[in-house]
Short mmCIF file of C-alpha atoms in Angstrom, two decimals:
data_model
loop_
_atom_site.label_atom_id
_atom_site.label_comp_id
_atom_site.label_asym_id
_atom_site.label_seq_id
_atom_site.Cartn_x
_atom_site.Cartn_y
_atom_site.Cartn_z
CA UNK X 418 -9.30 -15.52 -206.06
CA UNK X 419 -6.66 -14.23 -203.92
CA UNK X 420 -6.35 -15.75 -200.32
CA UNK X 421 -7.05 -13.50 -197.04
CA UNK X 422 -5.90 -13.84 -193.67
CA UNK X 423 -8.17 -15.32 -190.71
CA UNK X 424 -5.79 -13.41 -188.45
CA UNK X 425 -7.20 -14.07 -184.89
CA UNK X 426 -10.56 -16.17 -183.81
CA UNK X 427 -12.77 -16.11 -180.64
CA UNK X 428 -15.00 -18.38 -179.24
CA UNK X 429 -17.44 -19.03 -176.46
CA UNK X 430 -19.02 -22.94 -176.00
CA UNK X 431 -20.49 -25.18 -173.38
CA UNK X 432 -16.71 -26.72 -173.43
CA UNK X 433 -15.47 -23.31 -172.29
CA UNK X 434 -14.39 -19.98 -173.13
CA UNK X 435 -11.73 -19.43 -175.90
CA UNK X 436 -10.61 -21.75 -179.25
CA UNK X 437 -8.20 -23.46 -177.28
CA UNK X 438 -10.87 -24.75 -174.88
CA UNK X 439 -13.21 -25.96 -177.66
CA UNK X 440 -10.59 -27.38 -180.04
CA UNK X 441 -9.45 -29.26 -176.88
CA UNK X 442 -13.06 -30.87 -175.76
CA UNK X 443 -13.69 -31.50 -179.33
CA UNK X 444 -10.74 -33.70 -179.47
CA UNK X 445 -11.47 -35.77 -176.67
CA UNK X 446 -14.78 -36.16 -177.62
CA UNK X 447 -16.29 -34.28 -174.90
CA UNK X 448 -20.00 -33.95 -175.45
CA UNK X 449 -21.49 -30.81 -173.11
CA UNK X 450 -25.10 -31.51 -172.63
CA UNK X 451 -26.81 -31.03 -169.59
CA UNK X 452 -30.83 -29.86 -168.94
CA UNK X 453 -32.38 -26.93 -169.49
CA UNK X 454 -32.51 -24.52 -166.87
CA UNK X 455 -33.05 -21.04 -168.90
CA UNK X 456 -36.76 -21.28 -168.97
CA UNK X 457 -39.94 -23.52 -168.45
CA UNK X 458 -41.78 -25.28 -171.64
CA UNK X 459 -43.09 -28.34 -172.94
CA UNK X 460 -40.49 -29.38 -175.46
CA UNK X 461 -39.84 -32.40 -177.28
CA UNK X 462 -36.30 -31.89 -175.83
CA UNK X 463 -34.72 -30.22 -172.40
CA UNK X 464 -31.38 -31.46 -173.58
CA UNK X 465 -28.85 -28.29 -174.49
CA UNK X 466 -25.47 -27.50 -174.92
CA UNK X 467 -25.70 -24.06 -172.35
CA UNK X 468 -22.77 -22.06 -171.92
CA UNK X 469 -21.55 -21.89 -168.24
CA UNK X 470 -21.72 -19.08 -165.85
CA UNK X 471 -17.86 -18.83 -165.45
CA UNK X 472 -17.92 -18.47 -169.18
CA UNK X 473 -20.41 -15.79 -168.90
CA UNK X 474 -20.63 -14.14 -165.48
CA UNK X 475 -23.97 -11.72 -164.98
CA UNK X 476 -23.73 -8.46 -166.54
CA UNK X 477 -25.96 -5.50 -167.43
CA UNK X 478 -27.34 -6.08 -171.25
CA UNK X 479 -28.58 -9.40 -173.18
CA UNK X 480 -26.30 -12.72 -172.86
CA UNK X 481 -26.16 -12.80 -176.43
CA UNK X 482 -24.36 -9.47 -176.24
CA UNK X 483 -22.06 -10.68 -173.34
CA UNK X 484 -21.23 -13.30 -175.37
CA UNK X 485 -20.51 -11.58 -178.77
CA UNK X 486 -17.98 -8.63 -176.66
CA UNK X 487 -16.26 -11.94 -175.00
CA UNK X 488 -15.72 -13.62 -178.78
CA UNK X 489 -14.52 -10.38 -179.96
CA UNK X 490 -11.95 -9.26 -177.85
CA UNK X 491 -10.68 -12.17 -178.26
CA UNK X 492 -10.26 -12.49 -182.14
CA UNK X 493 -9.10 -8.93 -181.56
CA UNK X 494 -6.21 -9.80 -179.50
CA UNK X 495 -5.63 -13.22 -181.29
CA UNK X 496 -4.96 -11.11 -184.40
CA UNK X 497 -2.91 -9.02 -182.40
CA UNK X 498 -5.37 -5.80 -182.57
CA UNK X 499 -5.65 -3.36 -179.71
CA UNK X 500 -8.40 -1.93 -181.87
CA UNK X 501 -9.99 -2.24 -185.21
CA UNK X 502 -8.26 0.57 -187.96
CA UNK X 503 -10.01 3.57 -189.31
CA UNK X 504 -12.50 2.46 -191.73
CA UNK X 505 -12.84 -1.34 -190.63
CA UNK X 506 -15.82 -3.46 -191.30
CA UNK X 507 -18.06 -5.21 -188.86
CA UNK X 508 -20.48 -7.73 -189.72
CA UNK X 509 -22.46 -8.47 -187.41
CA UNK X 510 -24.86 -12.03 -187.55
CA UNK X 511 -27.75 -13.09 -185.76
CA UNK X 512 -31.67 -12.39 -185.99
CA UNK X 513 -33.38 -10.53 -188.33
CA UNK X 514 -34.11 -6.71 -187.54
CA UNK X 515 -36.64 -5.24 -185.70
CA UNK X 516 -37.88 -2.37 -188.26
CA UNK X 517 -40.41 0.60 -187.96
CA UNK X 518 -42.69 1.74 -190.67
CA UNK X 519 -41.82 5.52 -190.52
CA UNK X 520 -39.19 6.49 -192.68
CA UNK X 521 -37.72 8.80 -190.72
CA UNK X 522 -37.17 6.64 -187.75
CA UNK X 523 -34.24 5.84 -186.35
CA UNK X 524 -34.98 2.09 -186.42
CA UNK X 525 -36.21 2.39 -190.17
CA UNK X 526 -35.36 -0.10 -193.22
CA UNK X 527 -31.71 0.35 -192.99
CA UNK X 528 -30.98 1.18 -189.57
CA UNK X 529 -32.85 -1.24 -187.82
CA UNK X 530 -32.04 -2.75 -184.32
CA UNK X 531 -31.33 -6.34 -183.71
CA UNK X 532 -33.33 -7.16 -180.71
CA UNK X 533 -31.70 -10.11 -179.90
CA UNK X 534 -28.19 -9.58 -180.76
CA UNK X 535 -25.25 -7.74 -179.78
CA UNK X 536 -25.71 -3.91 -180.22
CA UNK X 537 -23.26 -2.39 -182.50
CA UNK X 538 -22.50 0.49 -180.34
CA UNK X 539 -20.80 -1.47 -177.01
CA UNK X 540 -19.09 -3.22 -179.60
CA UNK X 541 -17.16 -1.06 -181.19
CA UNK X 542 -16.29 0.52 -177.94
CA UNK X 543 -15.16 -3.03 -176.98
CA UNK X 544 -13.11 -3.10 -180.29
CA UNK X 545 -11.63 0.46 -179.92
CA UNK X 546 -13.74 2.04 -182.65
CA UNK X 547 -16.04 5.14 -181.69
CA UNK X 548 -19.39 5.06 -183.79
CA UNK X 549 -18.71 6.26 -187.30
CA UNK X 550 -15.25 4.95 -187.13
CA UNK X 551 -16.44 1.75 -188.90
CA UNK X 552 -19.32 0.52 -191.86
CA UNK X 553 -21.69 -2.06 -189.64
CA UNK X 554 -23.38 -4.45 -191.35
CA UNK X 555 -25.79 -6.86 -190.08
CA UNK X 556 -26.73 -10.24 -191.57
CA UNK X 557 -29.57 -12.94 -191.08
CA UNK X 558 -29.29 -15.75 -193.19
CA UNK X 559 -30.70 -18.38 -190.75
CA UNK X 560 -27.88 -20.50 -189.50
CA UNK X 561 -25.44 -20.03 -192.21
CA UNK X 562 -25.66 -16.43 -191.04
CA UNK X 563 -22.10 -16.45 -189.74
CA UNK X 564 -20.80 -18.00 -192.87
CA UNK X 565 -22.52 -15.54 -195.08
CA UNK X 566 -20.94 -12.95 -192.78
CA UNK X 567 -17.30 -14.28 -194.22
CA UNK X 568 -18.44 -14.43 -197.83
CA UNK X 569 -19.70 -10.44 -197.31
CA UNK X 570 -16.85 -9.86 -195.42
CA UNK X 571 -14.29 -11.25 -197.85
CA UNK X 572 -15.90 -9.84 -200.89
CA UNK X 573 -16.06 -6.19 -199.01
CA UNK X 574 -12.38 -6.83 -198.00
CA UNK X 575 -11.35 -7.89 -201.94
CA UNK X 576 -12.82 -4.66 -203.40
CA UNK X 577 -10.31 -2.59 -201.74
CA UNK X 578 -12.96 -1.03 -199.43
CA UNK X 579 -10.67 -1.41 -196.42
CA UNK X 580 -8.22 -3.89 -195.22
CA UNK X 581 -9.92 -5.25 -192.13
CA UNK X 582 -13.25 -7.07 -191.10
CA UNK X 583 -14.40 -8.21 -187.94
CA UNK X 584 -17.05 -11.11 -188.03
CA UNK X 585 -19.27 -11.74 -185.01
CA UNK X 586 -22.23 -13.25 -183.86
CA UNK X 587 -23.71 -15.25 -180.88
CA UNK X 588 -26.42 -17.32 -179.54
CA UNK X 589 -28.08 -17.27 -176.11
CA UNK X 590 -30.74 -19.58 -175.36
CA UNK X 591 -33.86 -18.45 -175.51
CA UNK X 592 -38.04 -19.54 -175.36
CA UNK X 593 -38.96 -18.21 -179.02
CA UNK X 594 -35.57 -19.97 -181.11
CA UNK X 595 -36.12 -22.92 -178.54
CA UNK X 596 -39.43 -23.26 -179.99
CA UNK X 597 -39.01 -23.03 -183.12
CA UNK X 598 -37.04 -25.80 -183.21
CA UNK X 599 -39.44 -27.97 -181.11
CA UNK X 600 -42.27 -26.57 -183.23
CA UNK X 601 -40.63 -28.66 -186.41
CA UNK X 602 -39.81 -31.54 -184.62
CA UNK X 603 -36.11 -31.08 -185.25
CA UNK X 604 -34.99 -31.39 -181.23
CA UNK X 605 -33.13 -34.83 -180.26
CA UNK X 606 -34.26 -36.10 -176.67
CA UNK X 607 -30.92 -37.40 -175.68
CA UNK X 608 -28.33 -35.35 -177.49
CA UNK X 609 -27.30 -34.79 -180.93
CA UNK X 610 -25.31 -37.46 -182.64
CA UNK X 611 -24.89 -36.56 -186.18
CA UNK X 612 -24.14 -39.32 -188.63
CA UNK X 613 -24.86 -41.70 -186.20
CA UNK X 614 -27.43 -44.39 -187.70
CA UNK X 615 -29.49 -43.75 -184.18
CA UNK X 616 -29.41 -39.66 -184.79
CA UNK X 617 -33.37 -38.42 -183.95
CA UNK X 618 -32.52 -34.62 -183.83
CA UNK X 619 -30.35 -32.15 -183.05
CA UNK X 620 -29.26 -30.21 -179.18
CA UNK X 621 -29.40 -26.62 -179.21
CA UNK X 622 -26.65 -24.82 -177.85
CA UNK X 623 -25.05 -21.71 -177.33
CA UNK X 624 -22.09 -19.55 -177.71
CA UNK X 625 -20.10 -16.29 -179.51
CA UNK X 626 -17.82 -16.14 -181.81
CA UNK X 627 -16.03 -13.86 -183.64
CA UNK X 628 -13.40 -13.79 -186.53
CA UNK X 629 -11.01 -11.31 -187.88
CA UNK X 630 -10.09 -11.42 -191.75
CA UNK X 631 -7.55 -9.19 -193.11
CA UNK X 632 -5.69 -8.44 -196.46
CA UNK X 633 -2.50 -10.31 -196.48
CA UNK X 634 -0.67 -7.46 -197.52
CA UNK X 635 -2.01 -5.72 -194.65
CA UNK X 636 -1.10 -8.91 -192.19
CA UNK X 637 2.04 -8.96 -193.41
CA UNK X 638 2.87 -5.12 -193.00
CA UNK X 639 2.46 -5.46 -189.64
CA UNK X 640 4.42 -8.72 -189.42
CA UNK X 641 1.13 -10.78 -188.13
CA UNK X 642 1.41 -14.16 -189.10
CA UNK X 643 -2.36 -15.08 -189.62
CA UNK X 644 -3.97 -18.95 -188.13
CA UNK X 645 -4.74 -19.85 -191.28
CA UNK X 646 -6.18 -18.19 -194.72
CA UNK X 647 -9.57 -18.07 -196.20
CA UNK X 648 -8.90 -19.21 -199.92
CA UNK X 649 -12.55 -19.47 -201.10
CA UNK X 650 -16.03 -19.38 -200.01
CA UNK X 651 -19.72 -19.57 -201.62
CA UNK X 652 -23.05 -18.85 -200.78
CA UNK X 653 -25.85 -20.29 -202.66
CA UNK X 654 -30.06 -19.75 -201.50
CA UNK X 655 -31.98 -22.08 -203.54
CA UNK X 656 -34.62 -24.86 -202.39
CA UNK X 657 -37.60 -25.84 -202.93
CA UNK X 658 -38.40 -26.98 -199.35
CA UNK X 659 -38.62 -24.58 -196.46
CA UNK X 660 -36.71 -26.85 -194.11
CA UNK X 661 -35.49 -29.83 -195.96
CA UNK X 662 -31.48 -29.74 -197.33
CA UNK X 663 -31.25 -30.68 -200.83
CA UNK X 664 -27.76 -32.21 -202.00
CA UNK X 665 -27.37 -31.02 -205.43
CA UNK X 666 -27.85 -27.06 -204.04
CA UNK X 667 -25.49 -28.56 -201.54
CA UNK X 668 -23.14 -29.98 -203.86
CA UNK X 669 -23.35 -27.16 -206.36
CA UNK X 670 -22.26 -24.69 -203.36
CA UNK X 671 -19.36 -26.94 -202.16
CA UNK X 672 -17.76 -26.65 -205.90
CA UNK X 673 -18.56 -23.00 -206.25
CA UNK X 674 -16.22 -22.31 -203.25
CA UNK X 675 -13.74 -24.51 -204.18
CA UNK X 676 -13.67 -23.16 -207.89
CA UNK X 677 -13.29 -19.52 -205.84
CA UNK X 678 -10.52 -20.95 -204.18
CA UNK X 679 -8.63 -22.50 -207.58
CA UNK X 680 -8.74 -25.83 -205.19
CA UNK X 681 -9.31 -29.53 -205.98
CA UNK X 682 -8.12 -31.82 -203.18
CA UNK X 683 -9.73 -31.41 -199.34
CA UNK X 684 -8.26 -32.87 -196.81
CA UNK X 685 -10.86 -32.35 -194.24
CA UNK X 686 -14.90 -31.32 -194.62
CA UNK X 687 -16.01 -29.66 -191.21
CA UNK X 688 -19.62 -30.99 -191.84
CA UNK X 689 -22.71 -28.46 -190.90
CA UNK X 690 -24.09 -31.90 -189.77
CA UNK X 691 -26.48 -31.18 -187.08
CA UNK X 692 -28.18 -34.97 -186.25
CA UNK X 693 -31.12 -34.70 -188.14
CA UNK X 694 -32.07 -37.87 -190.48
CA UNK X 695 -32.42 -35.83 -193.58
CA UNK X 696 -29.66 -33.08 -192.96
CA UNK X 697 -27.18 -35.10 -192.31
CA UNK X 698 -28.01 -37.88 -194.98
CA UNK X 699 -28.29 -35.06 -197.75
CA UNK X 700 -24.88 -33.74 -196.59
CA UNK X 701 -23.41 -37.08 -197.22
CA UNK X 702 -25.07 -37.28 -200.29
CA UNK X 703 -23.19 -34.48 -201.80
CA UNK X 704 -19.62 -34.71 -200.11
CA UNK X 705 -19.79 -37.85 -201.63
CA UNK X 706 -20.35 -36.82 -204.87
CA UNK X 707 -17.75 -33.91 -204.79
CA UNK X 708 -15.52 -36.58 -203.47
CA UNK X 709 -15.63 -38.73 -206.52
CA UNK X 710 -16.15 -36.22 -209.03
CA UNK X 711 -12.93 -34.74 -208.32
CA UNK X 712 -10.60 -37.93 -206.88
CA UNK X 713 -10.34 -37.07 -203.27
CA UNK X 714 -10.29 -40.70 -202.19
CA UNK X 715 -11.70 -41.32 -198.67
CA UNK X 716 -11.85 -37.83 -197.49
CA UNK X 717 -12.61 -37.57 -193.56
CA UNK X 718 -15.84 -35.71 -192.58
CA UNK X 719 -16.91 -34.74 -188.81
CA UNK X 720 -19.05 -32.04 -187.05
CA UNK X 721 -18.56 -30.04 -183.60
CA UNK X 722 -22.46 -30.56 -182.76
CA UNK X 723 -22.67 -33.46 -180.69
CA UNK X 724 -20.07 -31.72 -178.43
CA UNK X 725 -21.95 -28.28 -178.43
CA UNK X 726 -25.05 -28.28 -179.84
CA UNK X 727 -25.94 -26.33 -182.57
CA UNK X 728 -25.36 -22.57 -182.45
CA UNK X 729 -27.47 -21.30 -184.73
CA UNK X 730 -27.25 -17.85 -186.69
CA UNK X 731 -23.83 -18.53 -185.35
CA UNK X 732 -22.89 -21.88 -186.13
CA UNK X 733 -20.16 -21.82 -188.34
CA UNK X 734 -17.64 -19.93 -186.31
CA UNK X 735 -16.94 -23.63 -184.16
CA UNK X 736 -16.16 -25.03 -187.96
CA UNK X 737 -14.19 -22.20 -188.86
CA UNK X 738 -11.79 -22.68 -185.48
CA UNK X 739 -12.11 -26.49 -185.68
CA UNK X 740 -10.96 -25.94 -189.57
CA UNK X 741 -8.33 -23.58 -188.97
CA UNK X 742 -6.83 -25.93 -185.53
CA UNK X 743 -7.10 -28.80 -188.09
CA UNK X 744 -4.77 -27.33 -190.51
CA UNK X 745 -1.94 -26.31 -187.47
CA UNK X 746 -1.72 -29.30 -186.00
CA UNK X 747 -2.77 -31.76 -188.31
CA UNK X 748 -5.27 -33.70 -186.26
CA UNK X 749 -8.54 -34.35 -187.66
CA UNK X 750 -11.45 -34.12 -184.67
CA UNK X 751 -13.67 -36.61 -184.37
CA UNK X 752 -17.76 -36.42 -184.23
CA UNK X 753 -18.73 -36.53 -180.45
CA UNK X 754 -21.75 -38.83 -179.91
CA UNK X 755 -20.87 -40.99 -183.16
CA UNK X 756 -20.67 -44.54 -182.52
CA UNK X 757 -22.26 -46.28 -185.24
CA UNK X 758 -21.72 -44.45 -188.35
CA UNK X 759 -24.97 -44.32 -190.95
CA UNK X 760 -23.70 -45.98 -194.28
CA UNK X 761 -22.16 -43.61 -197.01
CA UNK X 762 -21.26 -43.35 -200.47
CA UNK X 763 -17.65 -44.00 -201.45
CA UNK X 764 -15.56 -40.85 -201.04
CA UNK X 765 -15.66 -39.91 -197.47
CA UNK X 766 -14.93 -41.76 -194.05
CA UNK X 767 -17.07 -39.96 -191.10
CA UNK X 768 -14.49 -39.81 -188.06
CA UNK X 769 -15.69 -41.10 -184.88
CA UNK X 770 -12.79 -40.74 -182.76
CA UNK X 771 -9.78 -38.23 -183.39
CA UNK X 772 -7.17 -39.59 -185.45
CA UNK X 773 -3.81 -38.07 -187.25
CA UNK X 774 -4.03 -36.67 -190.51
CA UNK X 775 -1.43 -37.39 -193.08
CA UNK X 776 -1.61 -34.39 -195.03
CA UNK X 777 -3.37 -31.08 -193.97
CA UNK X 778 -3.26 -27.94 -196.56
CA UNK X 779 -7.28 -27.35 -197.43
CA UNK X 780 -10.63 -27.58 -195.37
CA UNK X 781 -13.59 -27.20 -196.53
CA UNK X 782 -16.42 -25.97 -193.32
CA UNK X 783 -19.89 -26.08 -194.63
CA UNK X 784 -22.82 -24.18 -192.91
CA UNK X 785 -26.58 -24.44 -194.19
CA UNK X 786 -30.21 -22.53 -192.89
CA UNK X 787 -33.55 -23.14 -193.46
CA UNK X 788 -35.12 -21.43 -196.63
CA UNK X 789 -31.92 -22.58 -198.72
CA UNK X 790 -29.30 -20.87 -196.98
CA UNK X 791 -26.30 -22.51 -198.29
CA UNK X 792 -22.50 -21.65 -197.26
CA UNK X 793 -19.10 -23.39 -198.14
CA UNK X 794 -15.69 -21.96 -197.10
CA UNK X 795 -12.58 -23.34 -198.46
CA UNK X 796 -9.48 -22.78 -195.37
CA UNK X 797 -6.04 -23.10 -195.85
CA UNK X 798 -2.81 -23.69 -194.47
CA UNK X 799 -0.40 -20.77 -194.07
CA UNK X 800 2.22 -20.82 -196.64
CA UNK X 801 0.32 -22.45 -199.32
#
């Protein structure tokens, strides 16, 4: 499949606001816990990853929404945008809609309201864009939301329907995802340490982020040279477990995106690993097996979420900037919270600490959900 440009990111963490901050923290290690101060519950857990109020000063509207604009405008003027073009697409990824049974609502099947998530209306005014001036989308695939946001995107982008797609989504902490999570015992006590033989859970965090993919024709009419490109992705919803990850939908997924991408060799798998025993061990179940089926040797494997929790709907836009930072400076990040690595099949080498990479051309960022929600992307260098 032909290659598009990731032309400018945005990001908002607990290690600060913008990629540079995150990609930074993640490379020292930096893990961004603290208690929970949003509201009052009895959870398993009161350990988050919450964004700080420099980061996101008080504002009119939802934090979520605050958070989204801030990712936004900054993909916007990473990609070197003063606004989106006529005719753009925006894909926007968080909950699931709030709908109304009468047709002829406003807030009907089809135009229903996100009541948690950015409204599409300040944000296209934040982009530039009056209402009408671009095709809003909104997807919910649980927390490979964002990453099924790219696949849309790239396949919208691919069928000549425009030359320009903005991808955004955030997550605020709140009491109802907060406890959902606690609800199926998922919540570590401590901190998230994924891959970690000691892992009991994962941290929920928060944060926006936002990416802008382009044609490369159109990047390169307007002499934009793009972070990286997006060579391939997948999306694959098949389980039979409600919660559990199952490595051969995980493994099937993972080759899908790579076949999309007419790519054999990764040099770097940006793990959805969120600290959860059976997550994380069914991940490593299937890179492993991708790994030998098709000769990668000892392929190095890490995850952002013991340094900021675990985003959520918008989860893999921290892989998709720790992927892209990988491939432009060649430094693999390590796992933050990883000390004592669980054992794994031959094939891949989880990466406690950040180390050098000899060769950096391909990522692959993986994202999963609940329900089956399964998401690969394939990332590559510019120029290749």
């Amino acid at each position: 499949m032909t290659a598009l440009a990731l032309a400018g990111t945005g990001l908002v963490t607990a290690l600060g606001c913008g990629p540079g901050a995150f990609w930074d923290g993640l490379r020292r290690g930096a893990r961004a816990f603290g208690p929970l101060t949003a509201f009052e519950g009895d959870f398993r857990s009161r350990t988050v990853a919450a964004v700080r109020p420099v980061d996101c000063p008080a504002a009119p509207g939802l934090r979520k929404e605050r958070l989204a604009l801030s990712a936004a405008r900054q993909a916007l003027r990473a990609a070197g945008l003063r606004r989106l073009p006529q005719g753009a697409l925006v894909v926007i990824v968080s909950q699931a809609l709030e709908l109304s049974a009468d047709p002829s609502s406003p807030q009907a099947p089809g135009r229903g309201r996100d009541v948690t998530g950015p409204d599409p209306d300040p944000l296209l005014a934040a982009c530039g864009s009056a209402p009408g001036e671009a095709a809003v989308v909104h997807l919910s695939h649980a927390c490979a939301s964002a990453a099924f946001g790219a696949v849309f995107a790239r396949e919208w982008l691919l069928s000549g329907l425009g030359t320009t797609a903005l991808v955004v989504g955030a997550s605020a902490l709140n009491p109802y995802e907060y406890a959902s999570m606690d609800v199926v015992r998922t919540l570590s006590p401590a901190g998230a340490r994924p891959f970690d033989t000691g892992r009991d859970g994962l941290t929920v965090g928060e944060g926006g982020g936002a990416f802008v993919l382009e044609t490369r024709a159109a990047a390169l009419d307007r002499g934009h040279r793009p972070q990286a490109l997006l060579s391939g992705a997948a999306c694959l919803v098949g389980s039979t477990h409600a919660v559990a990850s199952e490595p051969g939908v995980i493994r099937d997924c993972m080759l899908a995106a790579l076949e999309d991408a007419g790519v054999r060799r990764i040099d770097y798998v940006h793990a959805h690993a969120t600290g959860t025993l059976q997550g994380d061990a069914a991940e490593v179940a299937a890179v492993g097996e991708v790994s030998r089926a098709l000769g990668w040797g000892a392929v190095p494997v890490s995850s952002h979420k013991g340094a900021v929790g675990h985003l959520l709907h918008a989860s893999a836009f921290p892989g998709v900037v720790a992927a892209s930072a990988f491939l432009r400076e060649a430094w693999v990040p390590g796992t933050p919270g990883l000390r004592s690595p669980l054992e794994v099949p031959d094939g891949i080498v989880p990466v406690t600490d950040a180390v050098c990479a000899p060769r950096a051309e391909h990522a692959l960022v993986n994202s999963f959900g609940f329900s089956g929600n399964n998401a690969a992307l394939v990332v590559s260098a510019v120029g290749r």
